[in-house]
Coordinates of C-alpha atoms in Angstrom, one line a residue:
Chain A
M1 CA -4.6 11.3 -14.4
L2 CA -4.3 9.4 -11.2
S3 CA -4.7 11.6 -8.1
T4 CA -2.6 11.0 -5.0
R5 CA -5.5 9.3 -3.4
D6 CA -5.9 7.0 -6.4
L7 CA -2.2 6.0 -6.1
V8 CA -2.6 5.3 -2.5
L9 CA -5.9 3.3 -3.0
C10 CA -4.2 1.1 -5.7
A11 CA -1.3 0.4 -3.4
L12 CA -3.6 -0.3 -0.4
F13 CA -5.7 -2.8 -2.4
A14 CA -2.5 -4.5 -3.7
A15 CA -1.4 -4.7 -0.1
L16 CA -4.8 -6.0 0.9
L17 CA -4.5 -8.9 -1.6
A18 CA -1.1 -9.7 0.0
G19 CA -2.6 -9.5 3.5
L20 CA -5.4 -11.8 2.5
G21 CA -2.8 -14.3 1.3
M22 CA -1.1 -14.3 4.6
A23 CA -4.3 -14.9 6.6
P24 CA -5.3 -18.5 7.3
P25 CA -7.8 -19.8 4.8
I26 CA -11.4 -19.2 5.6
P27 CA -13.9 -22.1 6.1
L28 CA -16.8 -21.4 3.7
G29 CA -20.2 -23.0 4.1
F30 CA -20.5 -26.4 2.7
L31 CA -17.2 -26.5 0.8
P32 CA -14.9 -29.3 2.0
V33 CA -11.7 -27.2 1.7
P34 CA -11.3 -23.7 3.2
V35 CA -10.7 -21.0 0.5
T36 CA -8.3 -18.2 0.3
A37 CA -9.8 -14.8 -0.1
Q38 CA -7.4 -13.4 -2.6
S39 CA -9.5 -13.9 -5.7
L40 CA -12.4 -12.3 -3.7
G41 CA -10.1 -9.3 -3.2
V42 CA -9.6 -9.2 -7.0
M43 CA -13.4 -8.9 -7.5
L44 CA -13.6 -6.2 -4.8
A45 CA -10.8 -4.2 -6.4
G46 CA -12.7 -4.1 -9.6
A47 CA -16.1 -3.4 -8.1
L48 CA -15.0 -0.7 -5.7
L49 CA -12.1 1.0 -7.6
G50 CA -13.4 0.7 -11.1
A51 CA -11.6 -0.6 -14.2
R52 CA -8.4 1.5 -14.3
R53 CA -7.6 1.7 -10.6
G54 CA -8.8 -1.9 -9.9
G55 CA -6.7 -3.4 -12.7
L56 CA -3.7 -1.3 -11.6
A57 CA -4.0 -2.5 -8.0
V58 CA -4.0 -6.1 -9.1
L59 CA -1.2 -5.5 -11.6
L60 CA 0.9 -4.1 -8.7
F61 CA 0.3 -7.2 -6.7
V62 CA 1.2 -9.5 -9.6
L63 CA 4.3 -7.5 -10.4
L64 CA 5.5 -7.9 -6.8
V65 CA 4.8 -11.6 -6.9
A66 CA 6.8 -11.9 -10.1
A67 CA 9.6 -9.9 -8.5
G68 CA 9.9 -12.7 -6.0
L69 CA 7.8 -11.7 -3.0
P70 CA 6.0 -14.7 -1.6
L71 CA 2.6 -13.0 -1.5
L72 CA 0.3 -15.7 -3.0
A73 CA -1.7 -17.8 -0.5
G74 CA 0.6 -20.4 1.1
G75 CA 3.6 -18.1 0.8
R76 CA 4.1 -18.8 -2.9
G77 CA 5.7 -16.3 -5.3
G78 CA 8.2 -15.8 -8.0
I79 CA 8.1 -16.3 -11.8
G80 CA 7.9 -20.1 -11.4
V81 CA 4.4 -19.8 -10.0
L82 CA 3.3 -17.7 -12.9
M83 CA 4.7 -20.2 -15.3
G84 CA 3.0 -23.1 -13.5
P85 CA -0.4 -24.7 -14.1
T86 CA -2.3 -22.0 -12.2
G87 CA -0.2 -19.1 -13.6
G88 CA -2.8 -18.1 -16.2
F89 CA -5.4 -17.7 -13.5
I90 CA -3.1 -15.3 -11.5
L91 CA -2.3 -13.2 -14.6
G92 CA -6.0 -13.4 -15.4
W93 CA -6.7 -11.6 -12.2
V94 CA -5.4 -8.3 -13.7
A95 CA -7.8 -8.5 -16.6
G96 CA -10.5 -9.8 -14.3
A97 CA -10.3 -6.8 -12.0
F98 CA -10.3 -4.5 -15.0
V99 CA -13.3 -6.0 -16.6
T100 CA -15.2 -6.2 -13.3
G101 CA -14.5 -2.5 -12.9
L102 CA -15.5 -1.8 -16.4
L103 CA -18.8 -3.6 -16.1
A104 CA -19.4 -2.2 -12.6
E105 CA -18.9 1.4 -13.9
R106 CA -21.6 0.7 -16.6
F107 CA -24.1 -1.6 -15.0
A108 CA -23.7 -1.7 -11.3
T109 CA -23.0 1.8 -9.9
G110 CA -25.5 1.4 -7.1
V111 CA -25.9 -0.9 -4.2
N112 CA -28.0 -3.6 -5.9
P113 CA -26.2 -6.9 -4.9
V114 CA -27.7 -8.9 -7.8
R115 CA -26.1 -6.5 -10.4
L116 CA -22.9 -6.5 -8.4
F117 CA -22.9 -10.2 -8.3
A118 CA -23.3 -10.4 -12.0
V119 CA -20.3 -8.1 -12.7
C120 CA -18.1 -9.9 -10.2
A121 CA -18.9 -13.2 -11.7
A122 CA -18.4 -11.9 -15.2
G123 CA -15.1 -10.2 -14.5
G124 CA -13.8 -12.2 -11.5
I125 CA -14.8 -15.7 -12.8
A126 CA -15.4 -15.7 -16.6
V127 CA -12.5 -13.4 -17.5
V128 CA -10.1 -15.0 -15.0
Y129 CA -11.0 -18.5 -16.3
A130 CA -10.6 -17.3 -19.9
G131 CA -7.0 -16.6 -19.0
G132 CA -6.4 -19.6 -16.7
I133 CA -7.9 -22.4 -18.7
P134 CA -5.9 -22.0 -22.0
W135 CA -2.7 -21.7 -20.0
L136 CA -3.6 -24.8 -17.9
S137 CA -4.3 -26.6 -21.2
L138 CA -0.9 -25.6 -22.6
V139 CA 1.1 -26.4 -19.4
A140 CA -0.6 -29.8 -18.9
G141 CA -0.8 -30.7 -22.6
M142 CA -4.5 -31.1 -22.1
P143 CA -7.3 -30.5 -24.6
L144 CA -9.0 -27.2 -23.9
E145 CA -12.3 -28.7 -23.0
K146 CA -10.8 -31.0 -20.5
A147 CA -8.9 -28.1 -18.8
A148 CA -12.2 -26.3 -18.7
F149 CA -14.0 -29.3 -17.3
G150 CA -11.3 -29.7 -14.6
S151 CA -11.5 -26.0 -13.7
M152 CA -15.2 -26.3 -12.9
A153 CA -14.2 -27.9 -9.6
F154 CA -13.4 -24.3 -8.5
L155 CA -16.6 -22.8 -9.8
P156 CA -18.8 -23.3 -6.7
G157 CA -16.3 -21.7 -4.4
D158 CA -15.8 -18.8 -6.9
L159 CA -19.5 -18.3 -7.2
I160 CA -19.8 -18.0 -3.4
K161 CA -16.9 -15.5 -3.5
A162 CA -18.7 -13.4 -6.1
G163 CA -21.7 -13.4 -3.9
V164 CA -19.7 -12.3 -0.9
A165 CA -17.9 -9.7 -3.0
A166 CA -21.2 -8.4 -4.2
F167 CA -22.6 -8.0 -0.6
A168 CA -19.4 -6.5 0.7
A169 CA -19.2 -4.0 -2.2
A170 CA -22.8 -3.0 -1.6
A171 CA -22.2 -2.6 2.1
V172 CA -19.1 -0.5 1.6
R173 CA -20.9 1.7 -0.9
R174 CA -23.7 2.2 1.5
A175 CA -21.2 3.2 4.2
G176 CA -20.5 6.3 2.0
V177 CA -16.7 6.1 2.2
L178 CA -16.2 6.0 -1.6
P179 CA -15.2 9.2 -3.4
A180 CA -17.8 10.6 -5.7
H181 CA -16.1 9.6 -8.9
A182 CA -15.7 5.9 -8.0
Chain B
M1 CA 2.7 34.4 10.6
I2 CA -0.5 32.5 10.1
E3 CA -3.8 34.3 9.7
F4 CA -7.4 33.1 9.6
R5 CA -9.8 35.6 8.0
S6 CA -13.4 34.8 8.7
V7 CA -12.9 31.1 8.2
T8 CA -15.9 28.9 8.0
H9 CA -15.6 25.2 7.1
A10 CA -18.1 22.5 6.6
Y11 CA -18.0 18.9 5.4
G12 CA -21.0 18.8 3.1
D13 CA -23.7 20.3 5.1
R14 CA -22.1 19.6 8.5
P15 CA -20.4 22.7 9.7
V16 CA -17.2 22.3 11.8
L17 CA -15.7 25.8 12.1
H18 CA -17.7 29.0 12.4
D19 CA -16.3 32.3 11.2
L20 CA -12.9 32.2 12.8
S21 CA -10.5 35.2 12.6
V22 CA -7.2 34.8 14.4
R23 CA -3.5 35.7 13.8
L24 CA -0.9 33.3 15.1
A25 CA 2.6 34.7 15.3
E26 CA 3.9 33.2 18.5
R27 CA 6.6 30.5 18.5
R28 CA 4.5 27.9 20.3
V29 CA 0.7 27.9 19.9
A30 CA -1.5 25.1 21.2
I31 CA -5.0 24.2 20.0
V32 CA -7.0 22.3 22.6
G33 CA -10.6 21.1 22.6
G34 CA -12.7 18.0 22.9
N35 CA -13.5 15.4 20.2
G36 CA -15.5 17.1 17.4
S37 CA -14.5 20.6 18.5
G38 CA -13.0 21.2 15.0
K39 CA -9.3 21.2 16.1
S40 CA -8.2 18.7 13.5
T41 CA -9.9 20.6 10.8
F42 CA -8.2 23.7 12.1
A43 CA -4.9 22.0 11.8
R44 CA -5.5 20.8 8.3
L45 CA -6.5 24.3 7.1
L46 CA -3.0 25.6 8.2
N47 CA -1.1 24.0 5.4
G48 CA -3.7 23.8 2.7
L49 CA -4.6 20.1 3.2
L50 CA -8.1 21.6 3.4
V51 CA -9.2 24.9 2.0
P52 CA -11.9 26.7 3.9
S53 CA -15.5 26.6 2.6
A54 CA -15.5 30.4 3.2
G55 CA -12.9 33.0 4.2
S56 CA -9.2 32.5 3.7
V57 CA -6.1 31.2 5.5
L58 CA -2.8 33.0 4.9
V59 CA 0.6 31.7 5.7
D60 CA 3.3 34.4 5.6
G61 CA 1.0 36.2 3.3
L62 CA 0.4 33.3 1.0
D63 CA -3.2 32.2 0.5
T64 CA -3.7 28.4 1.0
R65 CA -6.4 28.5 -1.7
T66 CA -4.3 30.0 -4.5
D67 CA -0.8 29.2 -3.4
G68 CA -1.3 25.7 -1.9
R69 CA 2.0 24.3 -3.1
A70 CA 4.0 27.2 -1.8
V71 CA 2.2 27.0 1.5
R72 CA 2.9 23.3 1.9
R73 CA 6.6 24.0 1.4
R74 CA 6.5 26.4 4.3
V75 CA 4.3 24.4 6.6
G76 CA 5.3 20.9 7.7
F77 CA 2.6 18.6 9.1
V78 CA 3.0 15.8 11.6
F79 CA 0.0 13.5 11.8
Q80 CA -1.3 11.7 14.9
N81 CA -0.7 8.2 13.6
P82 CA 2.8 7.7 12.2
D83 CA 1.6 4.5 10.4
M84 CA -0.5 6.8 8.2
Q85 CA 2.4 9.1 7.5
I86 CA 5.3 6.7 6.8
V87 CA 4.9 5.9 3.2
F88 CA 8.1 4.1 2.2
P89 CA 9.3 0.6 3.0
T90 CA 12.6 1.6 4.7
V91 CA 13.5 4.3 7.2
E92 CA 16.0 6.0 4.9
E93 CA 13.8 6.0 1.8
D94 CA 10.9 7.5 3.9
V95 CA 12.9 10.4 5.3
G96 CA 14.2 11.1 1.8
F97 CA 10.7 11.1 0.1
G98 CA 9.8 14.7 0.6
L99 CA 13.1 15.9 -0.7
K100 CA 12.9 13.6 -3.7
A101 CA 9.4 15.0 -4.4
R102 CA 11.0 18.5 -4.4
K103 CA 13.7 17.4 -6.8
V104 CA 16.5 18.1 -4.4
P105 CA 19.8 16.8 -5.9
K106 CA 20.7 13.3 -5.0
E107 CA 23.9 14.1 -3.0
E108 CA 22.1 16.7 -1.0
I109 CA 19.3 14.3 -0.2
G110 CA 21.8 11.8 1.1
R111 CA 23.5 14.4 3.2
R112 CA 20.3 15.8 4.7
V113 CA 18.8 12.4 5.3
A114 CA 21.9 11.2 7.1
A115 CA 21.9 14.4 9.3
A116 CA 18.2 13.9 10.1
L117 CA 18.6 10.3 11.0
D118 CA 21.5 11.2 13.3
R119 CA 19.6 14.0 14.9
H120 CA 16.6 11.7 15.7
N121 CA 18.6 8.7 16.8
L122 CA 17.4 6.7 13.8
A123 CA 20.8 6.1 12.1
R124 CA 21.1 2.5 13.2
H125 CA 17.7 1.7 11.7
R126 CA 18.6 3.3 8.3
H127 CA 17.9 0.2 6.2
Q128 CA 15.3 -1.4 8.4
P129 CA 11.6 -1.7 7.3
A130 CA 9.6 1.0 9.0
H131 CA 7.1 -1.4 10.3
Q132 CA 9.7 -3.0 12.5
L133 CA 10.2 0.2 14.5
S134 CA 8.6 0.7 17.9
G135 CA 5.7 3.2 18.2
G136 CA 7.9 5.9 19.6
E137 CA 10.5 5.4 16.9
K138 CA 7.8 5.5 14.2
Q139 CA 6.7 8.9 15.5
L140 CA 10.3 10.1 15.5
L141 CA 10.6 8.8 11.9
A142 CA 7.4 10.6 10.9
I143 CA 8.7 13.8 12.5
A144 CA 12.2 13.4 10.9
G145 CA 10.5 13.0 7.5
V146 CA 8.8 16.4 8.0
L147 CA 11.7 18.3 9.6
V148 CA 14.2 17.2 7.0
L149 CA 12.3 19.5 4.6
E150 CA 13.1 22.5 6.9
P151 CA 9.7 24.1 6.9
A152 CA 9.2 27.5 8.4
H153 CA 6.3 26.4 10.5
V154 CA 5.4 22.9 11.8
V155 CA 1.9 21.7 12.7
F156 CA 1.5 18.7 15.0
D157 CA -1.8 16.9 15.1
E158 CA -2.0 15.2 18.5
P159 CA 1.7 14.0 18.4
T160 CA 1.7 12.4 21.8
T161 CA -1.7 10.7 21.9
L162 CA -0.5 7.2 20.8
L163 CA 2.8 7.2 22.7
D164 CA 3.9 5.8 26.0
L165 CA 5.2 8.1 28.7
R166 CA 8.9 7.9 27.8
N167 CA 8.3 8.5 24.1
R168 CA 5.8 11.2 25.0
R169 CA 8.6 13.0 26.9
R170 CA 10.9 12.7 23.9
V171 CA 8.4 14.3 21.6
I172 CA 7.6 17.1 24.0
E173 CA 11.3 17.8 24.3
L174 CA 11.7 17.8 20.6
V175 CA 8.9 20.2 20.1
R176 CA 10.3 22.5 22.8
E177 CA 13.7 22.7 21.1
L178 CA 12.4 23.2 17.6
P179 CA 13.8 26.4 16.0
Q180 CA 10.6 26.9 14.0
N181 CA 7.2 28.2 14.9
A182 CA 4.9 25.3 15.9
V183 CA 1.2 24.9 16.2
V184 CA 0.3 21.8 18.3
V185 CA -3.2 20.3 18.4
T186 CA -3.4 18.2 21.5
H187 CA -5.3 16.8 24.5
D188 CA -2.0 16.7 26.3
L189 CA -2.4 19.7 28.6
D190 CA 1.0 19.2 30.4
M191 CA 2.7 19.5 27.1
V192 CA 1.5 23.0 26.4
M193 CA 2.0 24.5 29.9
D194 CA 5.1 26.4 28.7
F195 CA 3.7 27.5 25.3
D196 CA 3.2 31.1 24.4
R197 CA -0.5 30.9 23.6
V198 CA -3.4 28.4 23.9
L199 CA -6.6 28.5 21.8
V200 CA -9.6 26.6 23.2
L201 CA -12.0 25.3 20.5
E202 CA -15.5 24.2 21.2
D203 CA -18.1 23.4 18.6
G204 CA -16.1 25.1 16.0
R205 CA -15.6 28.4 17.9
I206 CA -12.7 29.8 19.8
V207 CA -14.0 30.1 23.4
A208 CA -10.7 31.0 25.0
D209 CA -7.5 32.5 23.7
D210 CA -4.8 33.4 26.2
V211 CA -1.5 32.3 27.8
P212 CA -1.6 28.8 29.2
S213 CA -1.9 29.8 32.8
V214 CA -5.2 31.5 32.0
A215 CA -6.6 29.5 29.0
I216 CA -6.0 26.0 30.4
P217 CA -7.8 26.5 33.7
A218 CA -10.6 28.0 31.7
Y219 CA -10.7 24.9 29.5
V220 CA -10.6 22.5 32.4
K221 CA -13.5 24.4 34.0
R222 CA -15.6 24.2 30.8
L223 CA -15.0 20.5 30.8
S224 CA -16.3 19.9 34.2
Chain C
M1 CA 12.2 -6.9 1.3
L2 CA 14.2 -10.0 0.7
G3 CA 11.4 -12.1 -0.6
L4 CA 12.4 -15.5 -2.0
Y5 CA 15.9 -14.2 -3.0
L6 CA 18.7 -16.4 -1.7
H7 CA 22.0 -14.6 -1.4
R8 CA 25.1 -16.4 -2.7
E9 CA 28.4 -15.2 -4.2
S10 CA 27.9 -16.5 -7.7
P11 CA 28.1 -15.3 -11.3
V12 CA 24.5 -16.2 -11.8
H13 CA 23.5 -13.8 -8.9
R14 CA 25.6 -11.1 -10.5
W15 CA 24.0 -11.3 -13.9
P16 CA 21.7 -8.3 -14.5
A17 CA 18.0 -8.9 -13.8
G18 CA 17.2 -7.9 -17.4
V19 CA 19.5 -10.6 -18.8
K20 CA 18.0 -13.3 -16.6
L21 CA 14.4 -12.4 -17.3
G22 CA 15.0 -11.8 -21.0
G23 CA 16.9 -15.1 -21.2
L24 CA 14.0 -16.9 -19.5
L25 CA 11.5 -15.5 -21.9
A26 CA 13.7 -16.4 -24.9
V27 CA 14.2 -19.9 -23.6
T28 CA 10.5 -20.3 -23.0
A29 CA 9.7 -19.2 -26.5
V30 CA 12.2 -21.6 -28.0
V31 CA 11.0 -24.5 -25.8
L32 CA 7.4 -24.0 -26.8
A33 CA 8.3 -23.6 -30.5
L34 CA 10.5 -26.6 -30.8
P35 CA 8.5 -29.8 -31.5
G36 CA 8.8 -32.8 -29.3
V37 CA 10.7 -33.3 -26.1
W38 CA 14.0 -31.9 -27.1
G39 CA 13.4 -28.3 -26.0
A40 CA 12.3 -29.6 -22.6
L41 CA 15.4 -31.7 -22.2
A42 CA 17.7 -28.9 -23.3
A43 CA 16.0 -26.4 -20.9
G44 CA 16.2 -29.0 -18.1
A45 CA 19.9 -29.6 -18.8
L46 CA 20.4 -25.8 -18.8
G47 CA 18.6 -25.5 -15.4
L48 CA 20.6 -28.4 -13.9
G49 CA 23.8 -26.8 -15.2
L50 CA 23.0 -23.4 -13.7
L51 CA 22.1 -24.9 -10.4
P52 CA 25.7 -25.5 -9.2
A53 CA 26.9 -22.4 -11.0
A54 CA 24.4 -20.4 -8.8
R55 CA 25.7 -22.1 -5.7
L56 CA 22.1 -22.6 -4.5
P57 CA 21.4 -25.4 -2.0
V58 CA 19.7 -28.2 -3.9
A59 CA 17.2 -28.9 -1.0
T60 CA 15.9 -25.3 -1.2
V61 CA 15.4 -25.4 -4.9
L62 CA 13.6 -28.7 -4.6
R63 CA 11.3 -27.3 -1.9
H64 CA 10.3 -24.6 -4.3
L65 CA 9.7 -27.1 -7.1
R66 CA 7.8 -29.6 -5.1
A67 CA 4.3 -28.1 -5.3
P68 CA 4.3 -27.2 -9.0
V69 CA 6.0 -30.5 -10.0
A70 CA 3.5 -32.5 -7.9
M71 CA 0.7 -30.7 -9.6
L72 CA 2.1 -31.3 -13.0
A73 CA 2.6 -35.0 -12.2
L74 CA -1.0 -35.2 -11.0
L75 CA -2.3 -33.5 -14.2
F76 CA -0.3 -35.9 -16.2
G77 CA -1.4 -38.9 -14.2
V78 CA -5.0 -38.1 -14.5
Q79 CA -4.7 -37.7 -18.3
A80 CA -2.7 -40.9 -18.7
L81 CA -5.2 -42.8 -16.8
L82 CA -8.4 -41.4 -18.2
A83 CA -7.4 -40.4 -21.7
G84 CA -5.6 -43.5 -22.8
T85 CA -4.4 -41.9 -26.0
G86 CA -2.7 -38.5 -26.2
W87 CA -0.6 -39.0 -23.1
E88 CA 2.6 -38.5 -25.1
A89 CA 1.6 -34.9 -25.8
A90 CA 0.8 -34.4 -22.2
L91 CA 4.1 -35.8 -21.1
V92 CA 6.0 -33.4 -23.5
A93 CA 4.0 -30.5 -22.1
V94 CA 4.6 -31.4 -18.5
L95 CA 8.3 -32.0 -19.1
R96 CA 8.6 -28.6 -20.9
F97 CA 7.0 -26.8 -18.0
A98 CA 8.8 -28.7 -15.3
A99 CA 12.1 -27.5 -17.0
L100 CA 10.8 -23.9 -17.4
I101 CA 9.6 -23.7 -13.9
L102 CA 13.1 -24.9 -12.7
L103 CA 14.6 -22.0 -14.8
A104 CA 12.1 -19.5 -13.5
T105 CA 12.7 -20.6 -9.9
L106 CA 16.5 -20.1 -10.5
V107 CA 15.8 -16.5 -11.8
T108 CA 13.7 -15.7 -8.7
L109 CA 16.1 -17.2 -6.2
T110 CA 19.1 -15.4 -7.7
T111 CA 17.6 -11.9 -8.3
R112 CA 16.9 -9.4 -5.6
V113 CA 13.3 -8.1 -5.4
T114 CA 14.6 -4.5 -5.7
D115 CA 16.5 -5.3 -8.9
M116 CA 13.5 -7.0 -10.4
V117 CA 11.2 -4.1 -9.4
E118 CA 13.7 -1.7 -11.0
L119 CA 13.7 -3.7 -14.2
F120 CA 9.8 -3.6 -14.3
E121 CA 10.0 0.2 -13.8
R122 CA 12.4 0.5 -16.7
V123 CA 10.2 -1.7 -18.9
F124 CA 7.1 0.4 -18.1
G125 CA 9.2 3.5 -18.8
L126 CA 9.2 2.3 -22.4
L127 CA 5.4 2.9 -22.3
R128 CA 5.9 6.6 -21.4
P129 CA 4.8 7.7 -24.9
V130 CA 1.3 6.1 -24.4
G131 CA 0.8 7.9 -21.1
V132 CA 2.3 5.6 -18.6
N133 CA 4.2 7.4 -15.9
P134 CA 7.0 5.2 -14.5
A135 CA 7.6 7.5 -11.6
K136 CA 4.0 6.9 -10.4
L137 CA 4.4 3.2 -10.9
A138 CA 7.6 3.2 -8.9
L139 CA 5.8 5.2 -6.1
M140 CA 2.9 2.8 -6.0
L141 CA 5.1 -0.3 -5.8
A142 CA 7.1 1.3 -2.9
L143 CA 3.8 2.2 -1.2
T144 CA 2.5 -1.3 -1.7
I145 CA 5.6 -2.8 -0.1
R146 CA 5.2 -0.4 2.8
F147 CA 1.5 -1.2 3.3
I148 CA 1.7 -5.0 3.1
P149 CA 2.6 -5.5 6.8
L150 CA 0.0 -2.8 7.8
L151 CA -2.7 -4.6 5.8
A152 CA -1.7 -8.1 7.0
E153 CA -2.1 -6.8 10.5
Q154 CA -5.5 -5.2 9.7
V155 CA -6.7 -8.5 8.3
R156 CA -5.5 -10.3 11.4
E157 CA -7.1 -7.7 13.7
V158 CA -10.4 -7.7 11.9
R159 CA -10.5 -11.5 12.0
M160 CA -9.8 -11.5 15.7
A161 CA -12.5 -9.0 16.3
Q162 CA -15.0 -11.1 14.4
Q163 CA -14.0 -14.2 16.3
A164 CA -14.5 -12.3 19.5
R165 CA -18.0 -11.6 18.4
G166 CA -18.5 -15.1 17.2
V167 CA -19.1 -14.4 13.5
E168 CA -15.8 -15.7 12.2
R169 CA -17.4 -17.8 9.6
S170 CA -19.0 -14.8 7.9
I171 CA -16.5 -13.7 5.3
A172 CA -18.6 -10.6 4.5
A173 CA -18.1 -9.6 8.1
L174 CA -14.4 -9.8 7.5
F175 CA -14.4 -7.6 4.4
V176 CA -16.7 -4.7 5.2
P177 CA -14.8 -3.2 8.1
L178 CA -11.6 -3.9 6.4
L179 CA -12.6 -2.1 3.2
V180 CA -14.1 0.9 5.1
K181 CA -10.9 1.2 7.0
I182 CA -8.9 1.1 3.7
F183 CA -10.9 4.0 2.3
T184 CA -10.4 6.1 5.4
M185 CA -6.7 5.2 5.4
A186 CA -6.4 6.3 1.8
D187 CA -7.6 9.8 2.8
D188 CA -5.0 10.1 5.6
L189 CA -2.2 8.7 3.5
A190 CA -2.9 10.9 0.5
A191 CA -3.0 13.9 2.8
A192 CA 0.4 12.8 4.3
L193 CA 1.9 12.4 0.9
E194 CA 0.8 15.8 -0.2
A195 CA 1.7 17.4 3.1
R196 CA 5.3 16.4 2.3
G197 CA 5.2 18.0 -1.1
Y198 CA 4.1 15.2 -3.4
D199 CA 2.5 16.6 -6.5
P200 CA 0.5 14.1 -8.6
A201 CA 0.7 16.5 -11.6
D202 CA 4.4 16.0 -11.7
R203 CA 5.5 14.0 -14.6
G204 CA 8.6 12.7 -12.9
P205 CA 12.3 13.1 -13.8

């Protein structure tokens, strides 16, 4: 059962995703375009809250986007965005956070950034792409392998985000603010 | 009446309160003390938000450890930062939240919320998002959300710390006119001058316990 | 929370959220099932017919459609240029989704966020037998809406603090203080909820 604190944490992380969408994009190392931190927030939700609460936090966020709040980066929202070419990636965030959490609960319970990076990449990239690429292929009438190939353009940025998420998650765990069962 | 029986409290192995025994029956009681003196912990023990590591806290005879839910119904708690207390998007929803959690019938919720909004000058903000209110209005909203539940005792944790002078006066006035018993944790010594009793905490112990005219000079002296 | 909703006195606005969302899903299924371009054309015609019925300003609707349609056009263009063959299939897909996105946008623009949220809560209520508690979901959604301005401000504040210290390019430096703050906020907010009588063991009405 979800405790009161769990409910609040899920809502706070959902609100964090929204807050990150409202902030101006962050310039990131060598990448030509600044990135939005929302997908990074997805990885962090999984890594820090675990499968159930992390998935739930992202689900809350996606439900509010679907309900018509302009919470995605750039002020986008509504069902139309979810039906658009990138809609599969956004729906994939829910499963991505869940799987990140599931893997983190099993393989990365400590502060080892390499393990955390691996689970963030597996959940926050592999699972998210597994949702996004088939949908993109359907929407654009594109063969699956071409949709996958095109999506690789986002891979460097997402790998950097997984790295940042891993370091941030490790630092937050070291700060000792997490409850014992998370 | 609120009673502490040999209360000791520690967070992990960090002790904050040492073997406190005290009975509070006055209408207005102030808890003063510096940062880290244990006064916030003291406040949170009063309504069962925390249960003591050892000893027990009784509210009107109910033990916070075994009757937590009943104690919370009797003791309202106003936090220092209203932003951490307002939990619903709009003013009206937030005031109604506690009543809804207690399964009060809908019509009665409507009636009591409307009365509370009127009493605290929030009626015109009824449908407004809470985050658009000023700091003082937010504190009034937080207080309204507690008082609408009609608790027998009200605990205030530094209710004036984040307010400007004018809003501070409003809150002081509101506390003064409260029909209930109130325990106020505060740094605001002017506020408690007309209280019935002042406890001074230092390092988790009560170092003074008297009427304000005696306890406050003693506290000020200890500070210097 | 108004969101993207655009108020007009129209029959489309008055239709229940469930009818609109259910209709959209049904049309989507039909369009994707029908072979060829006919489904797309029918859905597009439906959308164009609903547009005046909903009394929405065309310019606003177009503004919402600009980004996804531009992206669809780009995806199609790339395929037509590179692939040579198979561009017909791409054209059908792109037209289908352009029409569906138009319909979805109409649903979003004509349905209040609160109505849509209530609909989701009802749908999740159907999952009560498998342990889903719709009252908790409703509470979490309300909490999220309440916290969004708070967190947006936190993000701004932390970024400003980092800029002041000259580390604005370090995105880890943005997240760590923010996350630590969220966990301490969670303690306070949970205490505040319980202080006002919220009981997590309650199964709701």
